[in-house]
C-alpha atoms as a PDB file:
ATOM      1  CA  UNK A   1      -5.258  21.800   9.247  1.00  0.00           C
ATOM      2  CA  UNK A   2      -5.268  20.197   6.088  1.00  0.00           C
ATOM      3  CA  UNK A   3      -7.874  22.690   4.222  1.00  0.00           C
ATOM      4  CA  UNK A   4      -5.456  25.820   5.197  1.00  0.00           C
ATOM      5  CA  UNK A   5      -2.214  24.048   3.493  1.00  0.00           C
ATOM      6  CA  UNK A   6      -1.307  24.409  -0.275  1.00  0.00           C
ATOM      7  CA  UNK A   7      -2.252  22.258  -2.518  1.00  0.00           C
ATOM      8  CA  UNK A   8      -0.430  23.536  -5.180  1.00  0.00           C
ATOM      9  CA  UNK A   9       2.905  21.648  -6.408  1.00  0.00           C
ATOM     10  CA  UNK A  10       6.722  23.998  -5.467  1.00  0.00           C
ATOM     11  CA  UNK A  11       9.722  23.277  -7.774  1.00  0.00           C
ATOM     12  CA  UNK A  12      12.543  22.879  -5.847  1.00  0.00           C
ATOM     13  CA  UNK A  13      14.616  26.100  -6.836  1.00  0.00           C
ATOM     14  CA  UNK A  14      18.194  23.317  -6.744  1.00  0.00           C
ATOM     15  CA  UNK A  15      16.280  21.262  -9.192  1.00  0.00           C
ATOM     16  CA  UNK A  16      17.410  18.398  -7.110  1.00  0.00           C
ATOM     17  CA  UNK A  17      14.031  17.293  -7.179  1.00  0.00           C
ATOM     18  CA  UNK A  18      11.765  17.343 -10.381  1.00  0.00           C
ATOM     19  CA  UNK A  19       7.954  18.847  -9.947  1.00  0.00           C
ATOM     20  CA  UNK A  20       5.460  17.004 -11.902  1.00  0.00           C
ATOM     21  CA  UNK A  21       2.866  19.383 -13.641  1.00  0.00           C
ATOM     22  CA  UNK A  22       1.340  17.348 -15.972  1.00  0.00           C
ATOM     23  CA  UNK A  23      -2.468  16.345 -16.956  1.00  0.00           C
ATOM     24  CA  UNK A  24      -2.127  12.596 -16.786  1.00  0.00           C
ATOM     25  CA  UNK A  25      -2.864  11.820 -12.639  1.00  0.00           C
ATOM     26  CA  UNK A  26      -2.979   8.675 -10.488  1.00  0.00           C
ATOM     27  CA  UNK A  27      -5.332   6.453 -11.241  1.00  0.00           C
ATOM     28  CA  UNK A  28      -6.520   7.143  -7.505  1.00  0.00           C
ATOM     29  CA  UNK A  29      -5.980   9.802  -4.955  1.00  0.00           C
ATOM     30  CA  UNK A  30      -3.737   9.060  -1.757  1.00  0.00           C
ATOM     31  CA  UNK A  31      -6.788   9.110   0.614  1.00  0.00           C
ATOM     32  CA  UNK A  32      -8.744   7.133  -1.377  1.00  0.00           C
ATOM     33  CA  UNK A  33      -6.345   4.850  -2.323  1.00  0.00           C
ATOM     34  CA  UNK A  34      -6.242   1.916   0.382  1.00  0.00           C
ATOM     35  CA  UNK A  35      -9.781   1.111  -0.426  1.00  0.00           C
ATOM     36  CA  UNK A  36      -9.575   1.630  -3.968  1.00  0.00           C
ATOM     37  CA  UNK A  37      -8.987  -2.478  -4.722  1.00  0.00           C
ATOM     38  CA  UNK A  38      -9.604  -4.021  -1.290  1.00  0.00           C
ATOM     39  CA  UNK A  39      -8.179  -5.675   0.092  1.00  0.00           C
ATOM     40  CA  UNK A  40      -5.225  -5.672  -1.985  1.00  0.00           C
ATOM     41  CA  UNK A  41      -4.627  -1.973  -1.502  1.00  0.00           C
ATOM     42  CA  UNK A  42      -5.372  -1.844   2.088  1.00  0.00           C
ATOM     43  CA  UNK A  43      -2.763  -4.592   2.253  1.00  0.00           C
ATOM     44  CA  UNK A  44      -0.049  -2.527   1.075  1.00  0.00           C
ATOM     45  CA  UNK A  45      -1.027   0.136   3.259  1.00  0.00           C
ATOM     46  CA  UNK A  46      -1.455  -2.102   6.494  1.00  0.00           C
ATOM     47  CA  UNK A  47       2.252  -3.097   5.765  1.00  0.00           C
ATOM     48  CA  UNK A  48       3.621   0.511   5.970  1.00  0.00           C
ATOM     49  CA  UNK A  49       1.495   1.230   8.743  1.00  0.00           C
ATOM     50  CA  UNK A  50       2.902  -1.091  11.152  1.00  0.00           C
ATOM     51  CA  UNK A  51       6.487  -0.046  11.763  1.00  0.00           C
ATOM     52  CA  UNK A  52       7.804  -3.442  12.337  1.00  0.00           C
ATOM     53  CA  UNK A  53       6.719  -4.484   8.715  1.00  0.00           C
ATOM     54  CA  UNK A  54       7.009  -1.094   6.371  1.00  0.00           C
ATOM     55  CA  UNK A  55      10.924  -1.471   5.772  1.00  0.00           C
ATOM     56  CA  UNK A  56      10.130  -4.817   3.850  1.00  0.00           C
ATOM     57  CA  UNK A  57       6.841  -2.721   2.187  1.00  0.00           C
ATOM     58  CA  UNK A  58       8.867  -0.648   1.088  1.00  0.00           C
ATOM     59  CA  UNK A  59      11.645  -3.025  -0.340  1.00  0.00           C
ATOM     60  CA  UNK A  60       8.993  -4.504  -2.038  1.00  0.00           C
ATOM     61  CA  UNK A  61       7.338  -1.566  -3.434  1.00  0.00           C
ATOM     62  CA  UNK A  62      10.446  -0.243  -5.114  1.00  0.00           C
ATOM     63  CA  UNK A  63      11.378  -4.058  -6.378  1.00  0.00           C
ATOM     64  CA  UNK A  64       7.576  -4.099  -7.934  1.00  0.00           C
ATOM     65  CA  UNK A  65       8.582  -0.220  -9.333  1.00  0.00           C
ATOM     66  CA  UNK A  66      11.701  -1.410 -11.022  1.00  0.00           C
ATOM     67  CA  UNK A  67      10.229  -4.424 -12.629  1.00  0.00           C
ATOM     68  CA  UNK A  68      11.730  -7.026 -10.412  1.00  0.00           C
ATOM     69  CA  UNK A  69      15.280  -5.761 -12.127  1.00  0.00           C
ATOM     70  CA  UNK A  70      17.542  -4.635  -9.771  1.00  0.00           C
ATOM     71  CA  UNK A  71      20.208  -3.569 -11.693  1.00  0.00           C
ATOM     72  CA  UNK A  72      18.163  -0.415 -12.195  1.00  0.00           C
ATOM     73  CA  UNK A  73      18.405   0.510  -8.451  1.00  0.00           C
ATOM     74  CA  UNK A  74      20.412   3.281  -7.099  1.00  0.00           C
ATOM     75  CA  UNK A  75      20.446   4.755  -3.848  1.00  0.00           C
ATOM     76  CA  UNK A  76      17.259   6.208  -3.610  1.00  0.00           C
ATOM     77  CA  UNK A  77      17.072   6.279  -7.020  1.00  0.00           C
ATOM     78  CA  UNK A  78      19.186   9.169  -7.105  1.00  0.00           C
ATOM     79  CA  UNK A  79      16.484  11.657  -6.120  1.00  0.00           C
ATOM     80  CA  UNK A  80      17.656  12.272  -2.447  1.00  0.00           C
ATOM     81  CA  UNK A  81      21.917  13.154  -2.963  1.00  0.00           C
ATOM     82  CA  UNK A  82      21.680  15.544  -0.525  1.00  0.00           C
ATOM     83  CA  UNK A  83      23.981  13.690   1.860  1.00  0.00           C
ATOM     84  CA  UNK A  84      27.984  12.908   1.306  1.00  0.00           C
ATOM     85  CA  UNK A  85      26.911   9.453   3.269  1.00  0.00           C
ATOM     86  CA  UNK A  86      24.098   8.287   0.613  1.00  0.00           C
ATOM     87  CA  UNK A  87      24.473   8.485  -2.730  1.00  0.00           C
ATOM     88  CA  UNK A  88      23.825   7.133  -5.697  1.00  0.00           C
ATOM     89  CA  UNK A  89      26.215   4.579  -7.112  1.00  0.00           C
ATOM     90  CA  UNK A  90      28.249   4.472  -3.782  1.00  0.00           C
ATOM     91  CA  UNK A  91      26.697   2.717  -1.661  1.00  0.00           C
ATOM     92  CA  UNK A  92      27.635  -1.143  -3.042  1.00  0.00           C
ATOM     93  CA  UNK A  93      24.361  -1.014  -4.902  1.00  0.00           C
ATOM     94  CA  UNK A  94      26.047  -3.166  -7.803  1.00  0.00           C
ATOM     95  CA  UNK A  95      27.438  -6.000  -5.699  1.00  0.00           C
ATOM     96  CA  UNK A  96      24.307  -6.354  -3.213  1.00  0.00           C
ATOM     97  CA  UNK A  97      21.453  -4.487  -4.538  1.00  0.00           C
ATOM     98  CA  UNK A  98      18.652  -6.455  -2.230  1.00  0.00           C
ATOM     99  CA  UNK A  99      20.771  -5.626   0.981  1.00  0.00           C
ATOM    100  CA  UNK A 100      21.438  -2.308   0.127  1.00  0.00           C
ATOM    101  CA  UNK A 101      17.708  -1.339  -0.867  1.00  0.00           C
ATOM    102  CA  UNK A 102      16.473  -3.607   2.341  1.00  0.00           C
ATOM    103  CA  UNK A 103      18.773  -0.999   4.457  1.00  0.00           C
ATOM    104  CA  UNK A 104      17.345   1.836   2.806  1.00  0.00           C
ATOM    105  CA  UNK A 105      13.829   1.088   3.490  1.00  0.00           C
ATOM    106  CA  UNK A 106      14.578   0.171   7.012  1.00  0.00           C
ATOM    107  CA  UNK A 107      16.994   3.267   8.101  1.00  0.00           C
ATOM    108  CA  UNK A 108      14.975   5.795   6.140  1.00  0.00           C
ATOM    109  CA  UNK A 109      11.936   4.636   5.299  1.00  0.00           C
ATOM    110  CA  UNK A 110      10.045   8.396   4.848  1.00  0.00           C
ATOM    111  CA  UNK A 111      13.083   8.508   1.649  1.00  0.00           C
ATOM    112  CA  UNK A 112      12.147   5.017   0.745  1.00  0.00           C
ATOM    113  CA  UNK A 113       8.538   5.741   0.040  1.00  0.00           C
ATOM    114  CA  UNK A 114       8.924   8.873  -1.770  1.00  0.00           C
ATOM    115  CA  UNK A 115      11.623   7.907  -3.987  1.00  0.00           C
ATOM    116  CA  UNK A 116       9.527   5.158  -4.968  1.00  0.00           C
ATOM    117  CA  UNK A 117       6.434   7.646  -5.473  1.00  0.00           C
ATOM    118  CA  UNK A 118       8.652  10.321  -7.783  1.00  0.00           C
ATOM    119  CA  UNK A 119      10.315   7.628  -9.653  1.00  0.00           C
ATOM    120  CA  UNK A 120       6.958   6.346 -10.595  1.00  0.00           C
ATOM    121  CA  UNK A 121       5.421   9.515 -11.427  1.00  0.00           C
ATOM    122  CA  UNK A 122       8.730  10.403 -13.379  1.00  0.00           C
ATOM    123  CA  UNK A 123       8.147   6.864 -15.319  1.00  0.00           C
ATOM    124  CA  UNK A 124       4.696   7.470 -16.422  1.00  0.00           C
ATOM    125  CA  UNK A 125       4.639  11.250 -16.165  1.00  0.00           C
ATOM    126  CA  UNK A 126       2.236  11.513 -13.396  1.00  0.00           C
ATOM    127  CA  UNK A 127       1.288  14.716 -11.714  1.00  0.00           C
ATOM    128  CA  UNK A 128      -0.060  14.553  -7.823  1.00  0.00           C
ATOM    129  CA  UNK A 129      -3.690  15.573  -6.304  1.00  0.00           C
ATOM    130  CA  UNK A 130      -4.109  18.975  -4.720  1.00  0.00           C
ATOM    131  CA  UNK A 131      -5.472  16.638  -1.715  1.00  0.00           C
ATOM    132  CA  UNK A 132      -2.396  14.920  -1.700  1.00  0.00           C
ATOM    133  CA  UNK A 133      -0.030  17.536  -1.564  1.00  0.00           C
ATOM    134  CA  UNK A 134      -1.943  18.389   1.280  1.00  0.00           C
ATOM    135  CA  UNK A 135      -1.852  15.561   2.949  1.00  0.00           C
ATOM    136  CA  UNK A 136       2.257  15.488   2.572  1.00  0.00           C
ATOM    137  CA  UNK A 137       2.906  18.812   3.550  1.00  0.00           C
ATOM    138  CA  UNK A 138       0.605  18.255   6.624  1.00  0.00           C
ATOM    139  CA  UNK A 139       2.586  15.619   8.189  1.00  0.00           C
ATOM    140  CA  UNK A 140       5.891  17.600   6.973  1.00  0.00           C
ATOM    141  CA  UNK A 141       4.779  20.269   9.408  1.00  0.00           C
ATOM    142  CA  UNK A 142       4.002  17.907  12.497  1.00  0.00           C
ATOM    143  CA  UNK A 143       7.328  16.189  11.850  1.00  0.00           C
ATOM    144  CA  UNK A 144       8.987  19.536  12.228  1.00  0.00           C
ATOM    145  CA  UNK A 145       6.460  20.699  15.331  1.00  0.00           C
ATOM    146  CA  UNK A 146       7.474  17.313  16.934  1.00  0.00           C
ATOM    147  CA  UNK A 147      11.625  18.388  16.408  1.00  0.00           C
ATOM    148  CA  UNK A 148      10.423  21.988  17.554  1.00  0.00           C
ATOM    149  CA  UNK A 149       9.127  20.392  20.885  1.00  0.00           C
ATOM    150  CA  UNK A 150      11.635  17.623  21.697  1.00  0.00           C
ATOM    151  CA  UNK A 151      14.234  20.617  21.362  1.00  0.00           C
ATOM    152  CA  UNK A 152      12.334  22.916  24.321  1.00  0.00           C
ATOM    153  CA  UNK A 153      11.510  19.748  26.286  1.00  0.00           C
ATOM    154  CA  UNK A 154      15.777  19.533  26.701  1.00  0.00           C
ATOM    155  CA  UNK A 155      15.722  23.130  27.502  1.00  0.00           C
ATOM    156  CA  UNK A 156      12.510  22.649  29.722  1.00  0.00           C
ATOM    157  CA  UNK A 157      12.202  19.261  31.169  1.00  0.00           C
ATOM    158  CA  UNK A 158       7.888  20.207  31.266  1.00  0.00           C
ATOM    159  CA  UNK A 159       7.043  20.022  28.661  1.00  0.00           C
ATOM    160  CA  UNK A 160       8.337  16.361  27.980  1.00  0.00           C
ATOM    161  CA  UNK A 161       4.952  14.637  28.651  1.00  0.00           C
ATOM    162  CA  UNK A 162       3.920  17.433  25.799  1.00  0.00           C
ATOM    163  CA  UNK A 163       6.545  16.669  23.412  1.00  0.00           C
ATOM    164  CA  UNK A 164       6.254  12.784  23.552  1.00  0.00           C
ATOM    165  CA  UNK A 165       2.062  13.167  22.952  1.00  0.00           C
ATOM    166  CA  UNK A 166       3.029  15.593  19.844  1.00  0.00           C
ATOM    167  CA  UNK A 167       5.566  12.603  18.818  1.00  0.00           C
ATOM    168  CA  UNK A 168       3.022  10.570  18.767  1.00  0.00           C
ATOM    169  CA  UNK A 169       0.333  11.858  17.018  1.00  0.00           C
ATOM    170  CA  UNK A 170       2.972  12.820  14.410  1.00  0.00           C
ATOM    171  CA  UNK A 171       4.652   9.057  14.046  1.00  0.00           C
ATOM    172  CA  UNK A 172       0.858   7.814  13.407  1.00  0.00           C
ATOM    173  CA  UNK A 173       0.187  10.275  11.180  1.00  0.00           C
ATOM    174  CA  UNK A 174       3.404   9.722   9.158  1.00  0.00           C
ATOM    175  CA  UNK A 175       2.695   5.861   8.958  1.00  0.00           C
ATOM    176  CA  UNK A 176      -1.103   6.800   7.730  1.00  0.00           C
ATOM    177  CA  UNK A 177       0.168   8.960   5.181  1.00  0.00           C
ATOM    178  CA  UNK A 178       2.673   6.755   3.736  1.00  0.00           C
ATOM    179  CA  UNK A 179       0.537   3.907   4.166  1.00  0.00           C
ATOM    180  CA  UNK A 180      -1.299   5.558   1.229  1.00  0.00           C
ATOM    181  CA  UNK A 181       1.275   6.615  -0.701  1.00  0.00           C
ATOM    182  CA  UNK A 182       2.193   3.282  -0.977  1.00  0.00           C
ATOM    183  CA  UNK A 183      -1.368   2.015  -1.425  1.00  0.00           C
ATOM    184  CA  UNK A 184      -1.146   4.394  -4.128  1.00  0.00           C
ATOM    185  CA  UNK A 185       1.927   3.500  -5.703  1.00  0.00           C
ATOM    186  CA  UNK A 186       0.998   0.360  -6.258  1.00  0.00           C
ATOM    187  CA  UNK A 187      -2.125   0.343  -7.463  1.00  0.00           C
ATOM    188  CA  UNK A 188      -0.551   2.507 -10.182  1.00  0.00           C
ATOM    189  CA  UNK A 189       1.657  -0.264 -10.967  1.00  0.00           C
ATOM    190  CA  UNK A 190      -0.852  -2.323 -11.108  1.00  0.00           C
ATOM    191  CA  UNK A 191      -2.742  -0.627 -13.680  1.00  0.00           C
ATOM    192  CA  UNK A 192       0.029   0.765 -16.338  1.00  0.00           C
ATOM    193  CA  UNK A 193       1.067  -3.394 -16.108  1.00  0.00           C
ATOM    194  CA  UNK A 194      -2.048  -3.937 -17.254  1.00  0.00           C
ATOM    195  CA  UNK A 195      -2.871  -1.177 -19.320  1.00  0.00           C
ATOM    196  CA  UNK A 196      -0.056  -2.219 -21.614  1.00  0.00           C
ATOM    197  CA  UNK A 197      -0.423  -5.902 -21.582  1.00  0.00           C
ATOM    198  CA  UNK A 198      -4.032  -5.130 -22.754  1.00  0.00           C
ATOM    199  CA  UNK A 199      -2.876  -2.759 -25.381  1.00  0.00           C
ATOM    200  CA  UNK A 200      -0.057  -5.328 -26.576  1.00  0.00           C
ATOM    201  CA  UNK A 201      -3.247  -8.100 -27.007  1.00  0.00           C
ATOM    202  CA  UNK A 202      -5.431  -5.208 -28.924  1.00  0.00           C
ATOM    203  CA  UNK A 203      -2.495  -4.403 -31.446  1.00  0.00           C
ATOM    204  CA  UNK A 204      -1.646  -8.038 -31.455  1.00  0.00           C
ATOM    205  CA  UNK A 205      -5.293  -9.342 -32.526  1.00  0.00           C
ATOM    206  CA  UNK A 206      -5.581  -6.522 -35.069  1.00  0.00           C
ATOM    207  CA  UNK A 207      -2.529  -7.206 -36.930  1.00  0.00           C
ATOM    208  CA  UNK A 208      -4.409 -11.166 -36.951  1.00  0.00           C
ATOM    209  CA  UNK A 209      -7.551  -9.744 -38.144  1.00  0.00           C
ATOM    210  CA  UNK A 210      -8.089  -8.742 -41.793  1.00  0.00           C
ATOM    211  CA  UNK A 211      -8.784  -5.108 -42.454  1.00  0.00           C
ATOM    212  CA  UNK A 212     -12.003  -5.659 -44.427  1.00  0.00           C
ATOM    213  CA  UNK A 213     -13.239  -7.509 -40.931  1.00  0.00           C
ATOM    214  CA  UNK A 214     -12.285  -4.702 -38.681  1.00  0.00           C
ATOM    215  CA  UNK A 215     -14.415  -2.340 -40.520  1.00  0.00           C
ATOM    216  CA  UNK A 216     -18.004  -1.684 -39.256  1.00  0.00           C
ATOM    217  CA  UNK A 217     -21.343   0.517 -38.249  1.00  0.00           C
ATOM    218  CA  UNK A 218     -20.410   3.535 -35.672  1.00  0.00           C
ATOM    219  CA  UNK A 219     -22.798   3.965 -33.149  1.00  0.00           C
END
């Protein structure tokens, strides 16, 4: 199913949510990302996996995104104000920002993940795999084949058996495919901390070093 679908990036035509299209991409591809640093990775992905443990994933997945600084959280960051019951800056973010982002991730957890995901990519100016687009749209059309069918199984009570195996197989793929989004995520993290802690010590120990030692042979 997932070789027929698109793997080219859509703008939203409201521009309520921004398209990345840029040359810089993750350091690893959703479906190779829970086994990129094992088992680290596959951690983060086990935790969004199991549904009784992916609203706390996900709280701390957008805590490690913002730096541990929660003054810079806003109702899903801002990217999903598509609702007059969450938006940004209205929901008592300010006065309990660890409550408010723990409700979040717990009542709409498919939100959670991908504001985390596009405020990331908006950070470092990320652009998304062809594979991964995929893999998003994919379980975007089995969410809405799974509505399609619990809607005729109220008009026709036979095909409830159907509708609750089509539920299923689209819940697990959901919580695979966010699993490594947020696998992804945070192995991204991981590496721009890094990446700029090492460039910091670089710029650091050549301001210490005498110019007439820097220079050298090329090879």
């Amino acid at each position: 199913m997932c070789c027929i679908i698109s793997g080219e990036p859509i703008d939203d035509p409201n521009g309520r949510i921004k398209t990345f299209q840029t040359s810089t991409k993750f350091q690893t591809d959703m479906l190779n990302a829970p086994c990129v640093d094992c088992p680290y990775s596959f951690c983060w992905c086990l935790g969004q996996f199991i549904p009784f443990t992916c609203g706390i994933t996900q709280w701390c997945l957008r805590y490690k995104a913002l730096g541990g600084d929660l003054t810079k959280y806003s109702c899903f960051q801002g990217y999903f104000n598509i609702c007059c019951c969450f938006k940004a800056g209205q929901c008592c973010e300010e006065s309990c920002p660890h409550l408010c982002l723990f409700l979040e991730a717990c009542i709409c957890n498919f939100a959670a993940v991908s504001a985390s995901r596009i405020y990331v990519m908006e950070k470092y100016d990320l652009s998304s795999d062809p594979c991964d687009y995929r893999l998003i749209r994919c379980n975007n059309c089995l969410q809405m084949l799974s509505c399609i069918c619990f809607i005729a199984s109220i008009i026709d009570p036979s095909l409830r058996d159907l509708a609750q195996i089509i539920n299923n197989i689209a819940d697990l793929f959901y919580h695979c495919v966010s699993g490594c989004m947020t696998a992804q995520v945070a192995y991204e993290l991981d590496y721009q901390t890094s990446g700029r802690r090492t460039e910091l010590m670089q710029a650091q120990v050549a301001q210490a070093i005498p110019y007439e030692t820097q220079k050298g042979p090329l090879y």
